[in-house]
């Protein structure tokens, strides 16, 4: 539930902030380049008067923005963008929101860093962009209002306000706020039919789900010189509520109704600091501290006229992080980095399930999980000449996870994580990057706790025996630059997985439940293609196409059947294609994008569930009425995409039992209109 909420909230925040500004003048100038770094001065973007730093990042050829992973700690979680050479003093605020607060007029240049560069924190990435702001930039304020209009009469109004002000001396104050409403794009209406193993219709219903919520995000930031360095402080608060109502009108076998109602509320707060200080000519120290707390409540009820049920979950979690990094630039071609991180995380969750007034005993229904983790790391980046670079690194992680409540258990882990990255640039048009690294996954604390979903009737057990998956990854990337601002990046990756995370059965004296668990070794292979194609040479001035496509295959042994299959939840293909064109004489930008269809399949011990999402097509136009006032209109979900959820349910374990029934839900989500008005000062 919480992941669906976060995606819906992120979607609402994104569309409110989205939309690069308008082209105003001539062709961009070619970027400057140095060893490992391609510099895009502000003149490179002269042909397009962009709104924010994020709009500029989206225009960098050969670069695909990545928000990072939402996992515990800081190592390996950051976005692939730096601001003035550092990561923000926040973990919960999306980097995209941070970048949209900075006007494009206050960006001095963008640095595209491939394969590492001396003195640069690559965040464990092969490619990053460093946004360098104009020193002593002035203040700015932005206000925007937006709303979506839906065919059933619902609307999703939202308001964003943000800005920054330089104060006396070296101090700077920043603020932002977003008040939003959203509709869950996974909700919809359509037939829900169930057939037995012979194909006979045994349940015919029509499902209608209405879901959405509201929330806000408020943050404050403060920067000043302190102790010979630069200090950045931030605070962030995000309350959110979500509600859904599902009604199944049942026609066969007996007319009736199934009603499911969900209520969810969550409050997330964070404070953080980042302090950097030079230590002489060649040394620099960076210290980061972050404290997060989150509380949530979830209640789900169902009633089918004969049976009733209620599931509740009350959860509190927190994270405390301290990280120190010391960097030494021995020469323009060689740098060293070392440091350490300590993190404490906890989750306390209590769940209840009542069936027809009778409590049901769930495994791991009352749980407190704590993790104390430490990590030491070191790396070296060396560029012997303009064509080659080598990065060698090692991280060593030790952690202790303690579980109390229904089960008292303590386990300790130690994982070394070596890394090597070699970059070869044979000429100014081509680059090859080879990365070999051992990656270690993180345990999701929610997997320790049981849950229930009344819309499917599935109860999922927690699992106290989980271990992180360990993976050796070999990745080869080829980047080819062409024309003015065109690029093609092809990435091949192979992964050897140990203790793959998937689905396993959990048995109690009276029942069996599906649960997350480790299923042994596996492999995964992927091909990723990122294309930036300017269309000026084809006669479409100011137009370009961007495409990000990925194919992925994997193989593990199913713990129930012993057969080889794909990893649960892995999408074989993921893709997005966008087209934009700037029309300066009309102060207009227009375009569209397509999120291509998705397909995922999960393998429980007694169920196979498949989720298919049809393509989502959008068209947009943004008109700059004045240099500081723009209006944007979007037609979203033009084809009225369908969400198809199929379940194949067995009477017992899939290897020894027959199919009990097959159910298909075909939910349709209608097109809608979105409009935003944006005004800036400064």
XYZ file of C-alpha atoms in Angstrom:
682
model
C 0.000 0.000 0.000
C 2.673 2.540 0.992
C 4.649 2.042 -2.245
C 1.509 2.735 -4.309
C 0.884 5.860 -2.276
C 4.428 7.109 -2.755
C 4.223 6.574 -6.512
C 0.916 8.417 -6.727
C 2.210 11.315 -4.627
C 5.412 11.500 -6.638
C 3.339 11.563 -9.835
C 1.251 14.445 -8.547
C 4.318 16.411 -7.453
C 6.068 15.736 -10.737
C 3.262 16.958 -12.984
C 2.890 20.114 -10.916
C 6.571 20.954 -11.299
C 7.070 19.528 -14.766
C 7.648 21.243 -18.030
C 10.785 22.775 -19.490
C 10.446 26.352 -20.683
C 10.621 27.805 -24.131
C 13.217 28.281 -26.816
C 14.072 31.890 -27.542
C 17.131 32.062 -29.757
C 19.759 30.261 -31.772
C 21.583 26.932 -31.819
C 23.400 25.969 -28.613
C 27.155 26.191 -28.549
C 29.202 23.018 -28.340
C 30.162 21.880 -24.840
C 33.680 22.281 -23.565
C 35.526 19.133 -22.523
C 38.378 18.155 -20.253
C 39.682 14.807 -19.029
C 36.627 12.838 -17.927
C 34.417 15.935 -17.766
C 32.227 17.489 -20.466
C 31.321 21.040 -19.487
C 28.032 22.552 -20.676
C 28.313 26.289 -20.121
C 25.117 28.310 -19.826
C 25.590 29.342 -23.473
C 24.963 25.727 -24.500
C 21.327 26.236 -23.435
C 21.020 29.657 -25.082
C 18.498 28.335 -27.610
C 16.074 27.363 -24.863
C 15.030 29.617 -21.987
C 14.540 26.940 -19.364
C 12.748 27.360 -16.054
C 14.975 25.447 -13.647
C 18.168 23.486 -13.145
C 16.140 20.291 -13.595
C 15.091 21.378 -17.078
C 18.774 21.862 -17.934
C 19.714 18.427 -16.543
C 17.033 16.848 -18.741
C 18.699 18.461 -21.789
C 22.171 16.978 -21.228
C 22.912 14.582 -24.135
C 23.728 11.021 -23.152
C 22.469 11.414 -19.583
C 19.423 9.745 -18.031
C 18.361 11.211 -14.693
C 18.023 8.658 -11.875
C 16.472 9.633 -8.542
C 18.325 6.881 -6.658
C 17.111 4.080 -4.400
C 14.969 4.482 -1.296
C 16.916 2.173 0.989
C 18.462 2.574 4.428
C 21.694 4.510 4.822
C 23.370 6.833 2.334
C 25.804 4.622 0.421
C 24.376 3.841 -3.021
C 21.093 5.699 -2.434
C 21.795 9.119 -3.948
C 20.612 10.480 -7.272
C 23.138 10.747 -10.100
C 23.263 14.551 -9.768
C 25.441 16.710 -7.511
C 24.881 20.359 -6.643
C 28.106 22.353 -6.368
C 29.963 19.072 -5.962
C 27.958 17.796 -2.994
C 24.829 15.825 -2.229
C 21.956 17.711 -0.502
C 21.494 17.546 3.267
C 18.319 15.526 2.759
C 17.422 11.954 1.981
C 13.635 12.155 1.809
C 13.391 15.140 -0.564
C 13.569 13.977 -4.195
C 16.524 15.447 -6.076
C 14.097 16.532 -8.799
C 12.271 18.804 -6.332
C 15.588 20.264 -5.198
C 16.719 20.994 -8.749
C 13.403 22.615 -9.690
C 13.880 25.165 -6.896
C 16.970 26.576 -8.631
C 16.160 28.901 -11.570
C 18.081 28.219 -14.756
C 19.360 31.804 -14.647
C 21.305 30.922 -11.471
C 23.145 27.953 -13.028
C 26.668 28.733 -14.191
C 27.361 25.426 -15.914
C 26.672 21.685 -15.908
C 29.490 19.137 -15.749
C 28.881 15.687 -17.225
C 31.369 13.363 -15.517
C 31.874 9.922 -17.002
C 33.932 7.204 -15.372
C 35.023 9.317 -12.419
C 37.170 12.407 -12.017
C 39.672 13.349 -9.315
C 38.031 15.009 -6.315
C 34.442 14.208 -7.408
C 32.073 12.112 -5.280
C 30.602 9.824 -7.937
C 28.000 8.414 -5.486
C 28.909 4.932 -6.737
C 27.776 5.881 -10.255
C 29.510 5.535 -13.600
C 28.061 8.848 -14.845
C 26.935 11.908 -12.874
C 26.040 15.528 -13.595
C 27.336 18.276 -11.342
C 25.187 21.438 -11.298
C 27.407 24.457 -10.598
C 25.472 27.526 -9.463
C 26.391 31.157 -9.964
C 28.338 32.327 -6.880
C 26.370 34.785 -4.776
C 23.147 34.226 -6.731
C 20.237 36.459 -5.763
C 16.811 35.542 -4.490
C 13.903 34.017 -6.345
C 10.288 33.049 -5.727
C 8.006 30.702 -7.659
C 4.270 30.161 -7.313
C 2.260 27.639 -9.314
C -1.275 26.295 -9.284
C -2.473 23.254 -11.190
C -5.280 20.755 -11.452
C -6.364 17.690 -13.324
C -9.937 17.261 -14.602
C -11.385 13.749 -14.925
C -14.383 12.446 -16.823
C -16.178 11.338 -13.665
C -16.128 14.915 -12.356
C -13.237 14.584 -9.923
C -10.419 17.144 -9.854
C -6.927 17.151 -8.354
C -6.034 20.738 -7.414
C -2.484 21.432 -6.244
C -0.385 24.445 -5.286
C 3.389 24.864 -5.107
C 5.374 27.770 -3.652
C 9.137 27.911 -3.268
C 12.038 30.301 -3.234
C 15.388 31.403 -1.856
C 16.773 34.580 -0.332
C 20.382 35.614 0.332
C 20.729 37.182 3.770
C 23.430 39.262 5.346
C 26.952 37.971 4.933
C 27.203 34.461 3.536
C 23.837 33.145 4.710
C 21.060 31.870 2.462
C 17.512 30.796 3.274
C 15.411 28.461 1.108
C 11.845 27.245 1.435
C 9.319 25.190 -0.488
C 5.798 23.927 -0.054
C 3.502 21.667 -2.019
C -0.150 21.046 -1.213
C -1.626 18.392 -3.484
C -4.433 15.980 -4.124
C -4.144 12.892 -6.282
C -6.078 10.059 -7.850
C -4.522 6.594 -7.787
C -3.978 5.765 -11.453
C -4.171 2.065 -10.631
C -7.828 2.405 -9.698
C -10.504 2.057 -12.330
C -13.489 -0.007 -13.340
C -14.138 -3.065 -15.449
C -15.157 -6.735 -15.467
C -13.808 -9.180 -12.893
C -14.371 -12.775 -13.928
C -13.343 -16.082 -12.396
C -13.165 -19.441 -14.227
C -12.468 -22.930 -12.894
C -9.771 -25.235 -14.279
C -12.138 -26.411 -17.055
C -12.776 -22.839 -18.247
C -16.323 -22.646 -16.898
C -17.407 -19.238 -15.546
C -17.898 -19.568 -11.763
C -17.950 -15.896 -10.752
C -18.978 -12.912 -12.855
C -18.670 -9.425 -11.397
C -18.052 -5.816 -12.332
C -15.397 -4.053 -10.277
C -15.401 -0.292 -9.618
C -12.571 1.189 -7.539
C -12.271 4.857 -6.625
C -9.090 5.898 -4.839
C -7.070 8.986 -4.083
C -5.818 11.238 -1.352
C -4.241 14.485 -0.318
C -1.071 15.642 1.306
C 1.577 18.278 1.651
C 5.337 18.629 1.585
C 7.018 21.502 3.420
C 10.759 22.085 3.668
C 13.165 24.735 4.939
C 16.861 25.125 4.178
C 19.649 27.242 5.629
C 23.237 27.697 4.444
C 26.140 29.626 5.900
C 29.891 29.496 6.384
C 30.944 27.841 9.632
C 34.235 26.609 11.032
C 36.133 27.330 7.866
C 33.630 25.384 5.764
C 30.110 25.572 4.369
C 27.142 24.288 6.396
C 23.763 23.342 4.926
C 20.778 22.521 7.161
C 17.342 21.336 6.159
C 14.029 20.267 7.669
C 11.167 18.529 5.862
C 7.648 17.422 6.834
C 5.265 15.378 4.676
C 1.783 14.390 5.920
C -0.433 12.345 3.609
C -3.767 10.511 3.656
C -5.188 7.959 1.220
C -8.608 6.375 0.847
C -9.989 3.799 -1.548
C -13.392 2.223 -2.035
C -13.841 -0.960 -4.061
C -17.265 -2.295 -4.990
C -17.749 -5.555 -6.862
C -21.249 -6.025 -8.254
C -21.561 -9.829 -8.401
C -23.868 -11.407 -10.991
C -22.820 -15.081 -10.812
C -23.169 -17.447 -8.980
C -25.374 -15.452 -6.571
C -26.198 -11.770 -7.060
C -24.590 -9.638 -4.389
C -21.908 -7.076 -3.597
C -18.373 -7.091 -2.205
C -17.306 -3.855 -0.494
C -13.696 -3.107 0.490
C -12.731 0.183 2.093
C -9.129 1.241 2.888
C -7.909 4.197 4.945
C -4.234 5.085 5.203
C -2.457 8.014 6.846
C 1.252 8.703 7.150
C 3.510 11.478 8.431
C 7.177 11.605 7.477
C 9.657 14.070 8.985
C 13.367 14.671 8.495
C 16.175 16.982 9.615
C 19.645 16.909 8.077
C 22.971 18.666 7.785
C 25.880 18.682 5.353
C 29.184 20.367 6.225
C 32.185 20.595 3.912
C 35.554 22.145 4.637
C 38.847 22.291 2.742
C 41.880 21.148 4.729
C 44.744 22.805 2.965
C 45.232 22.764 -0.781
C 44.599 19.065 -1.487
C 42.280 17.812 1.280
C 38.554 18.178 1.872
C 36.271 16.751 4.559
C 32.509 16.252 4.316
C 30.183 15.337 7.205
C 26.510 14.392 6.813
C 23.937 13.771 9.530
C 20.280 12.813 8.961
C 17.413 11.923 11.289
C 14.104 10.590 9.937
C 10.894 9.522 11.667
C 7.725 8.113 10.123
C 4.382 7.042 11.541
C 1.490 5.388 9.690
C -1.928 3.839 10.301
C -3.819 1.543 7.945
C -7.347 0.106 8.256
C -9.037 -2.148 5.691
C -12.620 -3.484 5.967
C -14.610 -5.821 3.758
C -18.231 -6.913 3.676
C -19.818 -9.244 1.112
C -23.235 -9.501 2.762
C -22.334 -12.798 4.414
C -18.816 -12.390 5.748
C -16.993 -9.403 7.213
C -13.369 -8.724 8.023
C -10.983 -6.063 9.247
C -7.213 -5.698 8.974
C -5.251 -2.995 10.807
C -1.602 -1.989 10.920
C 0.007 0.602 13.181
C 3.629 1.325 12.281
C 6.449 3.606 13.454
C 9.904 3.707 11.910
C 13.020 5.824 12.109
C 16.536 6.220 10.767
C 19.636 7.944 12.184
C 22.680 8.365 9.915
C 26.146 9.800 10.392
C 28.691 9.818 7.562
C 32.172 11.337 7.221
C 34.220 11.414 3.996
C 37.807 12.596 3.542
C 39.025 13.359 0.007
C 42.600 13.918 -1.091
C 43.473 15.243 -4.557
C 47.114 14.287 -4.947
C 47.311 15.674 -8.484
C 45.012 16.720 -11.335
C 44.956 13.050 -12.409
C 44.841 11.146 -9.102
C 42.566 11.373 -6.052
C 41.837 9.262 -2.969
C 38.709 9.007 -0.843
C 38.004 7.278 2.474
C 35.378 7.436 5.168
C 32.807 5.705 7.258
C 29.088 5.610 7.964
C 27.040 4.527 10.971
C 23.270 4.062 10.784
C 20.564 2.933 13.195
C 17.140 1.934 11.848
C 14.026 0.600 13.496
C 10.492 -0.474 12.601
C 7.781 -1.196 15.145
C 4.595 -2.623 13.684
C 1.465 -4.250 15.064
C -1.133 -5.903 12.808
C -4.510 -7.493 13.513
C -6.876 -9.560 11.375
C -10.488 -10.250 12.335
C -12.673 -12.639 10.295
C -16.419 -12.536 11.068
C -15.653 -11.117 14.499
C -13.084 -13.814 15.321
C -9.402 -12.812 15.626
C -7.063 -14.677 13.260
C -3.587 -15.488 14.493
C -1.016 -14.148 12.013
C 2.658 -15.063 12.070
C 4.871 -12.067 12.918
C 1.929 -9.743 13.626
C 3.644 -7.808 16.451
C 7.223 -7.006 15.533
C 10.022 -4.594 16.368
C 13.046 -4.746 14.080
C 16.285 -2.864 14.757
C 19.412 -2.636 12.674
C 22.774 -1.168 13.658
C 25.024 -0.939 10.631
C 28.503 0.394 10.014
C 30.398 0.789 6.768
C 33.983 1.708 5.969
C 34.885 2.682 2.420
C 37.828 3.797 0.341
C 38.483 4.442 -3.340
C 41.068 5.804 -5.736
C 40.541 7.466 -9.137
C 43.489 7.693 -11.521
C 43.677 9.136 -15.043
C 47.065 8.232 -16.547
C 46.172 10.128 -19.728
C 43.230 11.656 -21.559
C 41.985 8.288 -22.865
C 42.027 6.027 -19.818
C 40.749 6.244 -16.264
C 40.643 3.674 -13.474
C 38.582 3.701 -10.286
C 39.194 1.057 -7.604
C 37.160 0.933 -4.423
C 36.224 -1.221 -1.455
C 33.372 -0.990 0.987
C 33.010 -3.255 4.010
C 29.618 -3.464 5.711
C 28.864 -4.991 9.114
C 25.359 -5.041 10.569
C 23.333 -6.551 13.376
C 19.577 -7.047 12.987
C 17.532 -7.685 16.108
C 13.900 -8.766 16.040
C 11.589 -8.841 19.052
C 7.883 -9.296 19.661
C 6.379 -12.509 18.302
C 9.910 -13.786 17.676
C 13.174 -12.921 19.452
C 16.075 -13.196 17.045
C 19.452 -11.551 16.499
C 21.655 -11.984 13.436
C 24.909 -10.369 12.307
C 26.253 -9.940 8.772
C 29.549 -8.893 7.230
C 29.881 -8.147 3.516
C 32.885 -6.856 1.575
C 31.881 -4.935 -1.577
C 34.761 -4.372 -4.018
C 34.364 -2.225 -7.134
C 36.390 -1.520 -10.274
C 35.540 0.888 -13.106
C 37.661 1.265 -16.248
C 36.927 3.991 -18.807
C 38.431 4.158 -22.289
C 37.871 7.161 -24.560
C 39.476 6.358 -27.935
C 38.327 9.658 -29.499
C 36.051 12.601 -28.817
C 32.987 10.735 -30.147
C 33.213 7.352 -28.386
C 33.644 6.109 -24.857
C 33.585 2.615 -23.316
C 33.006 1.940 -19.605
C 33.475 -1.417 -17.854
C 32.287 -1.862 -14.268
C 32.671 -4.928 -12.036
C 31.179 -4.695 -8.560
C 29.770 -6.770 -5.753
C 26.413 -5.371 -4.660
C 24.532 -6.342 -1.504
C 20.794 -5.755 -1.240
C 18.959 -4.477 1.805
C 16.255 -6.185 3.771
C 12.913 -4.416 3.648
C 11.682 -4.174 7.234
C 8.085 -4.419 5.988
C 8.894 -7.975 4.886
C 9.215 -8.942 8.562
C 5.525 -8.088 9.174
C 2.347 -9.851 8.011
C -0.223 -8.080 5.812
C -3.608 -8.734 4.204
C -5.362 -7.529 1.040
C -9.130 -8.000 1.052
C -9.532 -7.084 -2.623
C -7.751 -10.354 -3.474
C -8.267 -12.286 -0.246
C -4.518 -12.861 0.079
C -2.730 -12.850 3.446
C 1.051 -12.411 3.259
C 3.187 -13.557 6.172
C 6.298 -11.850 7.500
C 9.597 -13.712 7.451
C 12.256 -13.370 10.148
C 14.762 -15.573 8.276
C 15.424 -13.184 5.386
C 18.959 -12.446 4.244
C 20.161 -9.760 1.822
C 20.759 -10.902 -1.739
C 24.395 -10.709 -2.907
C 25.209 -9.963 -6.538
C 28.336 -9.784 -8.693
C 27.629 -7.337 -11.528
C 29.606 -6.907 -14.748
C 28.498 -3.952 -16.864
C 29.778 -2.684 -20.210
C 28.580 0.627 -21.677
C 29.311 2.221 -25.052
C 28.517 5.891 -25.591
C 28.526 7.466 -29.048
C 28.113 11.226 -29.608
C 26.878 12.488 -32.958
C 25.490 15.601 -34.664
C 24.979 18.600 -32.354
C 23.810 17.230 -29.008
C 22.943 13.714 -30.179
C 24.038 10.619 -28.295
C 23.521 6.873 -28.109
C 24.343 4.856 -24.987
C 24.123 1.045 -25.036
C 24.656 -0.787 -21.740
C 25.019 -4.552 -21.299
C 24.912 -6.038 -17.799
C 25.224 -9.524 -16.337
C 24.502 -10.359 -12.678
C 25.316 -13.493 -10.683
C 22.961 -13.556 -7.689
C 23.320 -15.408 -4.391
C 20.364 -15.734 -1.981
C 17.961 -14.200 -4.517
C 14.978 -12.428 -2.927
C 11.632 -13.816 -4.098
C 8.572 -15.629 -2.654
C 8.513 -18.674 -0.341
C 5.861 -20.517 1.723
C 5.665 -20.029 5.514
C 3.957 -22.835 7.439
C 2.165 -22.637 10.796
C 0.578 -25.555 12.703
C -2.787 -24.750 11.110
C -2.082 -22.972 7.806
C 0.377 -21.954 5.095
C 1.087 -18.421 3.898
C 2.972 -16.802 1.056
C 5.938 -14.688 2.211
C 9.079 -12.943 0.950
C 12.177 -15.099 1.214
C 15.487 -16.256 -0.248
C 15.360 -18.946 -2.937
C 19.005 -19.615 -3.799
C 21.184 -18.583 -6.713
C 20.141 -16.909 -9.947
C 21.267 -14.827 -12.893
C 20.011 -11.656 -14.560
C 20.981 -10.054 -17.879
C 19.914 -6.718 -19.320
C 20.347 -4.492 -22.365
C 19.658 -0.775 -21.979
C 19.491 1.768 -24.812
C 19.369 5.541 -24.221
C 19.017 7.734 -27.316
C 18.998 11.504 -27.726
C 18.175 12.405 -31.339
C 18.087 16.071 -32.451
C 15.881 16.465 -35.522
C 17.227 19.777 -36.914
C 19.109 17.962 -39.667
C 15.889 16.239 -40.654
C 14.073 19.552 -41.130
C 12.364 19.832 -37.722
C 14.066 22.841 -36.165
C 14.213 22.814 -32.377
C 12.851 19.263 -32.142
C 14.347 16.184 -30.547
C 13.459 12.626 -29.588
C 14.609 10.901 -26.410
C 14.191 7.189 -25.804
C 15.086 5.017 -22.817
C 14.538 1.298 -23.418
C 15.562 -1.697 -21.318
C 15.219 -5.452 -21.829
C 15.867 -7.828 -18.945
C 15.901 -11.602 -18.507
C 16.627 -13.637 -15.394
C 16.661 -17.209 -14.170
C 16.093 -18.726 -10.727
C 14.830 -22.079 -9.429
C 11.227 -21.940 -8.241
C 11.237 -23.173 -4.600
C 7.832 -24.830 -5.025
C 8.089 -26.577 -8.387
C 11.876 -26.871 -8.806
C 11.572 -25.438 -12.322
C 13.521 -22.532 -13.819
C 11.688 -19.214 -14.149
C 12.091 -15.426 -14.114
C 12.575 -13.538 -10.835
C 9.229 -12.438 -9.396
C 8.246 -8.861 -10.163
C 10.815 -8.340 -12.919
C 9.557 -6.470 -15.991
C 10.948 -8.037 -19.204
C 10.772 -4.664 -20.984
C 10.598 -1.087 -19.802
C 10.541 1.923 -22.074
C 9.773 5.613 -22.465
C 9.870 7.715 -25.651
C 9.415 11.486 -25.748
C 9.272 14.175 -28.445
C 9.625 17.928 -27.861
C 9.846 20.920 -30.170
C 10.545 24.565 -29.369
C 8.794 27.200 -31.505
C 10.461 30.521 -30.553
C 8.330 32.812 -32.710
C 5.241 31.728 -30.806
C 6.943 31.433 -27.382
C 5.723 27.839 -27.445
C 6.980 24.392 -26.675
C 4.955 21.310 -27.458
C 5.449 17.576 -27.554
C 4.394 14.252 -26.152
C 5.658 11.111 -24.533
C 4.777 7.469 -24.256
C 5.309 5.199 -21.266
C 5.331 1.819 -22.935
C 3.456 -1.189 -21.631
C 4.644 -3.050 -18.532
C 4.378 -6.697 -17.528
C 5.182 -8.254 -14.147
C 4.588 -11.715 -12.726
C 4.843 -12.861 -9.101
C 5.145 -16.532 -8.145
C 3.630 -17.454 -4.780
C 3.659 -21.047 -3.572
C -0.072 -21.378 -4.406
C -0.673 -18.372 -6.689
C 0.705 -16.819 -9.858
C -0.256 -13.164 -10.278
C 0.336 -11.212 -13.493
C 0.003 -7.441 -13.863
C -0.145 -5.916 -17.349
C -0.257 -2.157 -17.899
C -1.046 -0.839 -21.358
C 0.890 2.171 -22.756
C 0.227 5.633 -21.343
C 0.334 8.442 -23.971
C 0.491 12.190 -23.273
C 0.482 15.415 -25.303
C 1.452 18.815 -23.918
C 1.892 22.460 -24.901
C 3.446 25.240 -22.846
C 3.055 28.895 -23.761
C 5.188 31.612 -22.203
C 2.847 34.589 -22.011
C 5.607 36.623 -20.382
C 9.202 35.749 -19.476
C 8.061 35.061 -15.899
C 4.574 33.667 -16.597
C 3.798 30.392 -18.371
C 0.729 28.255 -18.966
C 0.970 24.528 -19.578
C -1.789 22.167 -20.726
C -1.550 18.374 -20.974
C -3.774 15.644 -22.364
C -2.930 12.608 -20.261
C -3.599 8.915 -20.930
C -4.901 9.541 -24.439
C -5.699 5.903 -25.166
C -7.465 5.244 -21.859
C -5.007 2.541 -20.879
C -6.132 -0.653 -19.160
C -4.676 -2.326 -16.074
C -5.121 -6.104 -16.309
C -4.568 -8.184 -13.157
C -4.667 -11.969 -13.620
C -4.457 -14.522 -10.801
C -4.039 -18.267 -11.140
C -4.919 -19.739 -7.738
C -4.178 -23.360 -6.775
C -5.881 -25.377 -4.062
C -2.462 -25.942 -2.458
C 1.221 -25.839 -3.447
C 1.590 -25.409 -7.201
C 3.695 -28.555 -7.630
C 1.126 -30.962 -6.133
C -2.248 -29.224 -6.469
C -4.680 -28.487 -9.246
C -5.804 -25.016 -10.316
C -8.700 -23.890 -8.150
C -9.636 -20.901 -10.322
C -8.317 -18.254 -12.682
C -9.412 -14.658 -12.171
C -8.982 -11.648 -14.471
C -9.633 -7.996 -13.542
C -9.615 -5.590 -16.482
C -9.624 -2.041 -15.099
C -9.909 0.974 -17.376
C -8.607 4.426 -16.454
C -10.041 7.275 -18.540
C -8.122 10.153 -20.188
C -7.919 13.440 -18.299
C -6.762 17.047 -18.719
C -4.080 18.780 -16.679
C -3.393 22.546 -16.575
C -0.677 24.471 -14.719
C -0.002 28.203 -14.355
C 3.497 29.165 -13.160
C 4.744 32.608 -12.075
C 8.296 33.489 -10.991
C 9.915 36.519 -9.382
C 13.656 37.145 -9.406
